Coordinates of N, CA and C in Angstrom, one line a residue:
A1391 N 0.8 -1.2 0.0 CA 0.0 0.0 0.0 C 0.9 1.2 0.0
R1392 N 1.9 1.2 0.8 CA 2.8 2.3 0.9 C 3.5 2.7 -0.6
Q1393 N 3.8 1.7 -1.3 CA 4.6 1.9 -2.6 C 3.5 2.3 -3.4
A1394 N 2.3 1.7 -3.4 CA 1.3 2.1 -4.4 C 0.9 3.8 -4.2
A1395 N 1.1 4.2 -2.8 CA 0.8 5.5 -2.5 C 2.0 6.4 -2.8
G1396 N 3.1 6.0 -3.3 CA 4.3 6.7 -3.4 C 5.3 7.0 -2.4
D1397 N 5.1 6.3 -1.2 CA 6.0 6.3 -0.1 C 7.0 5.2 -0.1
Q1398 N 8.0 5.5 -1.0 CA 8.9 4.4 -1.1 C 9.8 4.1 0.1
N1399 N 10.0 5.2 0.9 CA 10.6 5.0 2.2 C 10.0 4.1 3.2
G1400 N 8.7 4.5 3.3 CA 7.9 3.7 4.2 C 7.7 2.1 3.7
Y1401 N 7.7 2.1 2.3 CA 7.6 0.7 1.6 C 8.9 -0.1 1.9
V1402 N 10.1 0.4 2.1 CA 11.3 -0.2 2.5 C 11.3 -0.6 3.9
Q1403 N 10.8 0.5 4.7 CA 10.8 0.3 6.1 C 10.0 -0.9 6.5
N1404 N 8.8 -0.9 5.8 CA 7.8 -2.1 6.0 C 8.5 -3.5 5.7
A1405 N 9.4 -3.3 4.5 CA 10.0 -4.6 4.1 C 11.1 -5.0 5.1
R1406 N 11.7 -4.1 5.6 CA 12.7 -4.4 6.6 C 12.1 -5.1 7.8
M1407 N 11.0 -4.7 8.3 CA 10.2 -5.1 9.5 C 9.8 -6.4 9.0
T1408 N 9.3 -6.7 8.0 CA 8.9 -8.1 7.4 C 10.0 -9.1 7.4
A1409 N 11.1 -8.5 7.0 CA 12.3 -9.6 6.8 C 12.7 -10.0 8.2
I1410 N 12.8 -8.9 9.2 CA 13.1 -9.4 10.6 C 12.2 -10.4 11.1
I1411 N 10.9 -10.2 10.9 CA 9.9 -11.2 11.5 C 10.1 -12.5 10.7
Y1412 N 10.1 -12.5 9.3 CA 10.0 -13.7 8.6 C 11.3 -14.4 8.5
E1413 N 12.5 -13.7 8.9 CA 13.7 -14.5 8.9 C 13.8 -15.7 10.0
Y1414 N 12.9 -15.5 10.9 CA 12.6 -16.5 12.0 C 12.3 -17.9 11.3
F1415 N 11.3 -17.8 10.3 CA 10.9 -19.0 9.6 C 11.9 -19.6 8.9
A1416 N 12.6 -18.7 8.1 CA 13.8 -19.2 7.4 C 14.7 -19.9 8.2
R1417 N 15.1 -19.4 9.3 CA 16.0 -20.1 10.3 C 15.4 -21.5 10.7
Q1418 N 14.1 -21.6 10.9 CA 13.4 -22.8 11.1 C 13.7 -23.9 10.1
V1419 N 13.8 -23.4 8.8 CA 13.9 -24.3 7.7 C 15.3 -24.6 7.6
S1420 N 16.2 -23.6 7.8 CA 17.7 -23.9 7.7 C 18.2 -24.9 8.8
E1421 N 17.4 -24.9 9.9 CA 17.9 -25.7 10.9 C 17.1 -27.1 11.0
G1422 N 16.3 -27.2 9.9 CA 15.6 -28.5 9.6 C 14.4 -28.7 10.6
K1423 N 14.1 -27.7 11.2 CA 12.8 -27.8 12.1 C 11.4 -27.7 11.4
I1424 N 11.4 -27.1 10.3 CA 10.2 -27.0 9.4 C 10.6 -27.1 8.0
P1425 N 10.0 -28.2 7.3 CA 10.2 -28.1 5.9 C 9.8 -27.1 5.1
A1426 N 10.7 -26.7 4.1 CA 10.4 -25.5 3.2 C 9.1 -25.8 2.5
K1427 N 8.6 -27.0 2.2 CA 7.4 -27.0 1.5 C 6.3 -26.5 2.3
N1428 N 6.4 -26.6 3.6 CA 5.4 -26.1 4.6 C 5.3 -24.6 4.7
L1429 N 6.4 -24.0 4.2 CA 6.4 -22.3 4.3 C 6.6 -21.6 3.1
T1430 N 6.2 -22.2 1.9 CA 6.5 -21.6 0.6 C 5.9 -20.1 0.6
G1431 N 4.8 -20.0 1.1 CA 4.1 -18.7 1.1 C 4.9 -17.7 1.9
T1432 N 5.2 -18.2 3.1 CA 6.0 -17.2 4.2 C 7.3 -16.9 3.5
L1433 N 8.1 -17.8 2.9 CA 9.3 -17.6 2.4 C 9.3 -16.7 1.2
S1434 N 8.2 -16.9 0.5 CA 8.0 -16.0 -0.8 C 7.9 -14.6 -0.3
I1435 N 7.2 -14.3 0.7 CA 7.0 -13.1 1.3 C 8.4 -12.3 1.7
L1436 N 9.1 -13.3 2.4 CA 10.4 -12.9 2.8 C 11.3 -12.6 1.5
G1437 N 11.3 -13.4 0.5 CA 11.9 -12.9 -0.9 C 11.5 -11.6 -1.3
Q1438 N 10.4 -11.4 -1.3 CA 9.7 -10.1 -1.8 C 10.3 -8.9 -0.9
A1439 N 10.3 -9.2 0.3 CA 10.9 -8.1 1.3 C 12.4 -7.9 0.9
Y1440 N 13.1 -8.9 0.7 CA 14.5 -8.7 0.4 C 14.6 -7.9 -1.1
L1441 N 13.8 -8.2 -2.0 CA 13.8 -7.5 -3.3 C 13.5 -6.0 -2.9
A1442 N 12.5 -5.7 -2.1 CA 12.1 -4.3 -1.8 C 13.2 -3.5 -1.1
M1443 N 14.1 -4.2 -0.3 CA 15.3 -3.7 0.3 C 16.5 -3.8 -0.5
G1444 N 16.3 -4.3 -1.8 CA 17.5 -4.2 -2.7 C 18.5 -5.3 -2.6
D1445 N 18.2 -6.4 -1.7 CA 19.1 -7.4 -1.5 C 18.8 -8.7 -2.3
V1446 N 19.2 -8.4 -3.7 CA 18.8 -9.3 -4.7 C 19.4 -10.6 -4.5
D1447 N 20.6 -10.8 -3.9 CA 21.2 -12.1 -3.7 C 20.4 -13.0 -2.6
K1448 N 19.9 -12.3 -1.5 CA 19.1 -13.0 -0.4 C 17.8 -13.3 -1.1
A1449 N 17.3 -12.5 -1.9 CA 16.0 -12.7 -2.6 C 16.0 -13.9 -3.5
Q1450 N 17.1 -13.9 -4.5 CA 17.3 -15.0 -5.3 C 17.3 -16.4 -4.4
A1451 N 18.2 -16.4 -3.5 CA 18.3 -17.7 -2.7 C 17.1 -18.1 -2.1
T1452 N 16.3 -17.1 -1.6 CA 15.1 -17.6 -1.0 C 14.0 -18.0 -2.0
F1453 N 14.0 -17.3 -3.1 CA 13.0 -17.7 -4.1 C 13.4 -19.1 -4.6
T1454 N 14.7 -19.4 -4.8 CA 15.3 -20.7 -5.3 C 14.9 -21.6 -4.4
Q1455 N 15.0 -21.5 -3.1 CA 14.6 -22.4 -2.1 C 13.1 -22.8 -2.1
V1456 N 12.4 -21.8 -2.4 CA 10.8 -22.0 -2.4 C 10.5 -22.8 -3.8
A1457 N 11.3 -22.4 -4.9 CA 11.0 -23.2 -6.1 C 11.5 -24.8 -6.0
A1458 N 12.5 -24.9 -5.3 CA 13.0 -26.2 -5.0 C 11.9 -27.1 -4.2
A1459 N 11.1 -26.4 -3.4 CA 10.2 -27.0 -2.5 C 8.9 -27.2 -3.3
D1460 N 8.6 -26.2 -4.2 CA 7.4 -26.3 -4.9 C 7.7 -25.6 -6.2
A1461 N 8.0 -26.4 -7.3 CA 8.5 -25.9 -8.7 C 7.3 -25.1 -9.3
G1462 N 6.0 -25.3 -9.0 CA 5.1 -24.5 -9.5 C 4.6 -23.3 -8.8
S1463 N 5.4 -22.9 -7.7 CA 5.0 -21.6 -7.1 C 5.1 -20.5 -7.9
P1464 N 3.8 -19.8 -8.0 CA 3.9 -18.6 -8.9 C 4.6 -17.4 -8.3
D1465 N 4.6 -17.4 -6.9 CA 5.4 -16.4 -6.2 C 6.7 -16.5 -6.4
A1466 N 7.4 -17.6 -6.2 CA 8.8 -17.8 -6.3 C 9.2 -17.8 -7.8
N1467 N 8.5 -18.3 -8.6 CA 8.9 -18.0 -10.2 C 8.8 -16.6 -10.6
A1468 N 7.7 -15.9 -10.1 CA 7.7 -14.5 -10.3 C 9.0 -13.6 -9.8
G1469 N 9.2 -14.1 -8.6 CA 10.4 -13.4 -8.1 C 11.7 -13.7 -8.8
L1470 N 11.7 -14.9 -9.2 CA 12.9 -15.3 -9.9 C 12.9 -14.6 -11.4
A1471 N 11.8 -14.5 -11.9 CA 11.7 -13.8 -13.3 C 11.9 -12.4 -13.2
R1472 N 11.6 -11.7 -12.1 CA 11.8 -10.4 -12.0 C 13.3 -10.0 -11.9
I1473 N 14.1 -11.0 -11.2 CA 15.4 -10.8 -11.1 C 16.1 -11.2 -12.3
A1474 N 15.7 -12.2 -13.1 CA 16.3 -12.4 -14.3 C 16.1 -11.3 -15.3
Q1475 N 14.9 -10.8 -15.3 CA 14.6 -9.7 -16.3 C 15.3 -8.4 -15.9
S1476 N 15.5 -8.1 -14.6 CA 16.3 -6.9 -14.1 C 17.7 -7.1 -14.7
K1477 N 18.3 -8.4 -14.6 CA 19.6 -8.6 -15.2 C 19.8 -8.7 -16.6
Q1478 N 18.6 -8.4 -17.4 CA 18.4 -8.7 -18.7 C 18.8 -10.0 -19.2
D1479 N 18.5 -11.1 -18.4 CA 18.7 -12.4 -18.8 C 17.2 -12.9 -19.2
Y1480 N 16.8 -12.4 -20.5 CA 15.6 -12.6 -21.0 C 15.1 -14.0 -21.2
K1481 N 16.1 -14.8 -21.6 CA 15.7 -16.3 -21.9 C 15.2 -16.8 -20.6
D1482 N 15.9 -16.7 -19.4 CA 15.3 -17.2 -18.2 C 14.1 -16.6 -17.8
A1483 N 14.1 -15.2 -18.1 CA 12.8 -14.3 -17.5 C 11.6 -15.0 -18.2
I1484 N 11.8 -15.2 -19.6 CA 10.7 -15.7 -20.3 C 10.3 -16.9 -19.9
D1485 N 11.3 -17.9 -19.7 CA 10.8 -19.2 -19.1 C 10.0 -19.2 -17.8
L1486 N 10.6 -18.3 -16.8 CA 9.9 -18.2 -15.5 C 8.6 -17.5 -15.5
W1487 N 8.5 -16.5 -16.4 CA 7.2 -15.9 -16.5 C 6.2 -16.8 -17.1
S1488 N 6.6 -17.6 -18.1 CA 5.7 -18.6 -18.6 C 5.2 -19.5 -17.7
R1489 N 6.0 -20.0 -16.7 CA 5.6 -20.8 -15.5 C 4.6 -20.1 -14.9
V1490 N 4.9 -18.9 -14.5 CA 3.8 -18.1 -13.7 C 2.5 -18.1 -14.6
E1491 N 2.6 -17.6 -15.8 CA 1.3 -17.5 -16.7 C 0.5 -18.9 -16.7
A1492 N 1.2 -20.2 -16.6 CA 0.7 -21.4 -16.7 C -0.1 -21.9 -15.4
V1493 N 0.3 -21.3 -14.2 CA -0.2 -21.9 -13.0 C -1.0 -20.8 -12.3
A1494 N -0.7 -19.5 -12.5 CA -1.3 -18.5 -11.7 C -2.9 -18.4 -12.1
A1495 N -3.7 -18.3 -11.1 CA -5.1 -18.1 -11.3 C -5.5 -16.8 -12.1
E1496 N -6.4 -16.6 -12.7 CA -6.8 -15.4 -13.5 C -7.0 -14.2 -12.3
S1497 N -7.4 -14.6 -11.1 CA -7.7 -13.7 -10.1 C -6.5 -13.1 -9.4
D1498 N -5.2 -13.9 -9.7 CA -4.1 -13.4 -9.0 C -3.2 -12.3 -10.0
P1499 N -3.0 -11.3 -9.3 CA -2.2 -10.2 -10.1 C -1.0 -10.7 -10.8
L1500 N -0.3 -11.9 -10.4 CA 0.8 -12.4 -11.1 C 0.4 -12.8 -12.6
F1501 N -0.9 -13.3 -12.7 CA -1.1 -13.8 -14.0 C -1.1 -12.7 -15.0
Y1502 N -1.5 -11.5 -14.7 CA -1.4 -10.2 -15.6 C 0.1 -9.7 -15.6
E1503 N 0.7 -9.8 -14.5 CA 2.1 -9.2 -14.5 C 3.1 -10.0 -15.3
S1504 N 2.7 -11.4 -15.5 CA 3.5 -12.4 -16.3 C 3.3 -12.0 -17.8
K1505 N 2.2 -11.8 -18.2 CA 1.9 -11.7 -19.5 C 2.3 -10.0 -19.9
Y1506 N 2.2 -9.1 -19.0 CA 2.9 -7.9 -19.3 C 4.2 -7.9 -19.3
S1507 N 4.9 -8.6 -18.5 CA 6.4 -8.8 -18.4 C 6.9 -9.4 -19.7
M1508 N 6.1 -10.4 -20.0 CA 6.7 -11.1 -21.2 C 6.6 -10.2 -22.5
A1509 N 5.5 -9.5 -22.6 CA 5.5 -8.4 -23.5 C 6.5 -7.5 -23.5
E1510 N 6.8 -7.0 -22.4 CA 8.1 -6.2 -22.3 C 9.3 -6.7 -22.9
I1511 N 9.5 -7.9 -22.4 CA 10.7 -8.6 -22.9 C 10.9 -8.8 -24.3
L1512 N 9.7 -9.2 -25.0 CA 9.5 -9.3 -26.4 C 9.8 -8.0 -27.0
A1513 N 9.4 -6.9 -26.6 CA 9.7 -5.6 -27.1 C 11.1 -5.4 -27.2
H1514 N 11.8 -5.6 -25.8 CA 13.3 -5.4 -25.6 C 14.0 -6.2 -26.7
Q1515 N 13.4 -7.4 -26.9 CA 14.3 -8.3 -27.8 C 14.0 -7.7 -29.4
G1516 N 13.1 -6.8 -29.6 CA 12.9 -6.3 -30.9 C 11.8 -7.0 -31.7
N1517 N 11.0 -7.7 -30.9 CA 9.9 -8.6 -31.5 C 8.6 -7.9 -31.1
L1518 N 8.3 -6.7 -31.7 CA 7.2 -5.9 -31.5 C 5.9 -6.7 -31.9
A1519 N 5.9 -7.5 -32.9 CA 4.6 -8.1 -33.4 C 4.3 -9.1 -32.3
S1520 N 5.1 -9.9 -31.8 CA 4.7 -10.7 -30.7 C 4.3 -10.0 -29.4
A1521 N 5.2 -9.0 -29.0 CA 4.6 -8.2 -27.8 C 3.4 -7.6 -28.0
C1522 N 3.0 -6.9 -29.1 CA 1.7 -6.3 -29.4 C 0.6 -7.6 -29.3
N1523 N 0.9 -8.6 -30.0 CA -0.1 -9.8 -30.0 C -0.3 -10.2 -28.6
K1524 N 0.6 -10.3 -27.8 CA 0.4 -10.6 -26.3 C -0.5 -9.7 -25.7
L1525 N -0.1 -8.4 -25.8 CA -1.0 -7.5 -25.1 C -2.4 -7.3 -25.7
T1526 N -2.6 -7.5 -27.0 CA -3.9 -7.4 -27.7 C -4.7 -8.5 -27.4
V1527 N -4.2 -9.7 -27.4 CA -5.0 -11.1 -27.2 C -5.4 -11.0 -25.7
T1528 N -4.5 -10.7 -24.8 CA -4.7 -10.9 -23.4 C -5.8 -9.9 -23.2
R1529 N -5.8 -8.6 -23.7 CA -6.8 -7.5 -23.3 C -8.1 -8.0 -23.9
S1530 N -8.1 -8.7 -25.1 CA -9.4 -9.1 -25.4 C -10.0 -10.3 -24.7
E1531 N -9.1 -11.1 -24.2 CA -9.7 -12.2 -23.4 C -10.0 -11.7 -22.0
H1532 N -9.3 -10.9 -21.5 CA -9.6 -10.4 -20.0 C -9.6 -8.9 -20.0
P1533 N -10.7 -8.2 -20.4 CA -10.7 -6.8 -20.5 C -10.4 -6.0 -19.3
N1534 N -10.7 -6.5 -18.1 CA -10.4 -6.0 -17.0 C -8.9 -6.0 -16.4
L1535 N -8.3 -6.8 -17.0 CA -6.8 -7.0 -16.8 C -6.4 -7.2 -15.1
G1536 N -7.3 -7.7 -14.5 CA -7.1 -7.8 -12.9 C -7.4 -6.6 -12.1
S1537 N -7.0 -5.5 -12.6 CA -7.1 -4.4 -11.6 C -7.1 -3.0 -12.4
P1538 N -7.6 -2.1 -12.0 CA -7.7 -0.7 -12.7 C -6.1 -0.2 -12.8
G1539 N -5.4 -0.5 -11.9 CA -3.9 -0.2 -11.9 C -3.1 -0.9 -13.1
M1540 N -3.3 -2.2 -13.1 CA -2.7 -3.0 -14.3 C -3.4 -2.5 -15.6
K1541 N -4.7 -2.2 -15.6 CA -5.3 -1.8 -16.7 C -4.6 -0.5 -17.3
A1542 N -4.5 0.5 -16.5 CA -3.6 1.7 -16.9 C -2.4 1.4 -17.4
Q1543 N -1.6 0.5 -16.8 CA -0.2 0.4 -16.9 C -0.1 -0.4 -18.4
W1544 N -1.1 -1.4 -18.5 CA -1.3 -2.2 -19.7 C -1.7 -1.2 -20.9
G1545 N -2.5 -0.3 -20.7 CA -2.8 0.6 -21.8 C -1.7 1.5 -22.2
E1546 N -0.7 2.1 -21.2 CA 0.4 2.7 -21.5 C 1.4 2.0 -22.3
L1547 N 1.6 0.7 -21.9 CA 2.6 -0.2 -22.9 C 2.0 -0.5 -24.1
Q1548 N 0.7 -0.7 -24.2 CA 0.3 -1.0 -25.5 C 0.2 0.1 -26.4
H1549 N 0.0 1.3 -25.9 CA 0.0 2.6 -26.7 C 1.3 2.8 -27.1
K1550 N 2.4 2.7 -26.2 CA 3.6 3.0 -26.6 C 4.4 2.0 -27.6
L1551 N 4.1 0.8 -27.5 CA 4.6 -0.4 -28.4 C 3.8 -0.5 -29.7
C1552 N 2.4 -0.4 -29.6 CA 1.7 -0.9 -30.7 C 0.8 0.1 -31.5
E1553 N 0.9 1.5 -30.9 CA 0.1 2.4 -31.7 C 0.5 2.6 -33.2
N1554 N 1.8 2.7 -33.4 CA 2.2 2.8 -34.7 C 2.7 1.5 -35.5
H1555 N 2.6 0.4 -34.8 CA 3.1 -0.8 -35.3 C 2.0 -1.5 -36.1
T1556 N 2.4 -1.9 -37.3 CA 1.5 -2.8 -38.3 C 2.0 -4.0 -38.6
E1557 N 1.1 -5.0 -38.8 CA 1.8 -6.3 -39.0 C 2.2 -6.4 -40.4
G1558 N 3.4 -7.1 -40.6 CA 4.0 -7.3 -41.8 C 3.3 -7.0 -43.2

């Protein structure tokens, strides 16, 4: 909520508090007291907190641990996809976002983030036709795009990439 309101400092502070609390559970896993498969949601939140704090290495290790416990975890795969995309490792990012797209429910914001992010990557790779197709098809199949915020973001990207793009 703080990030959406533009309060980046508050967002990072909340992430620090979350990490302090949730690291308890990570210690329980590392000490063998609780299996990681029983805490995939909790550990995914910890990974997100690490990302918010800019600690990419800890985030990646945490998301990798969750993915090892549950290969289909949309949260873990999305976290790893964000990291890969930020490092411009587009091959891995597309693969990870595709996993999210395949398993996330349509009611999950990650479903739309995966499609949006894949369109961004395709555009970065110079494949505007595929990027615009991804955006157009998804918008026609899911006109609400999950939330008003995503709908606005989607419209901006689609306008930027596809307004003057014509198929071959």
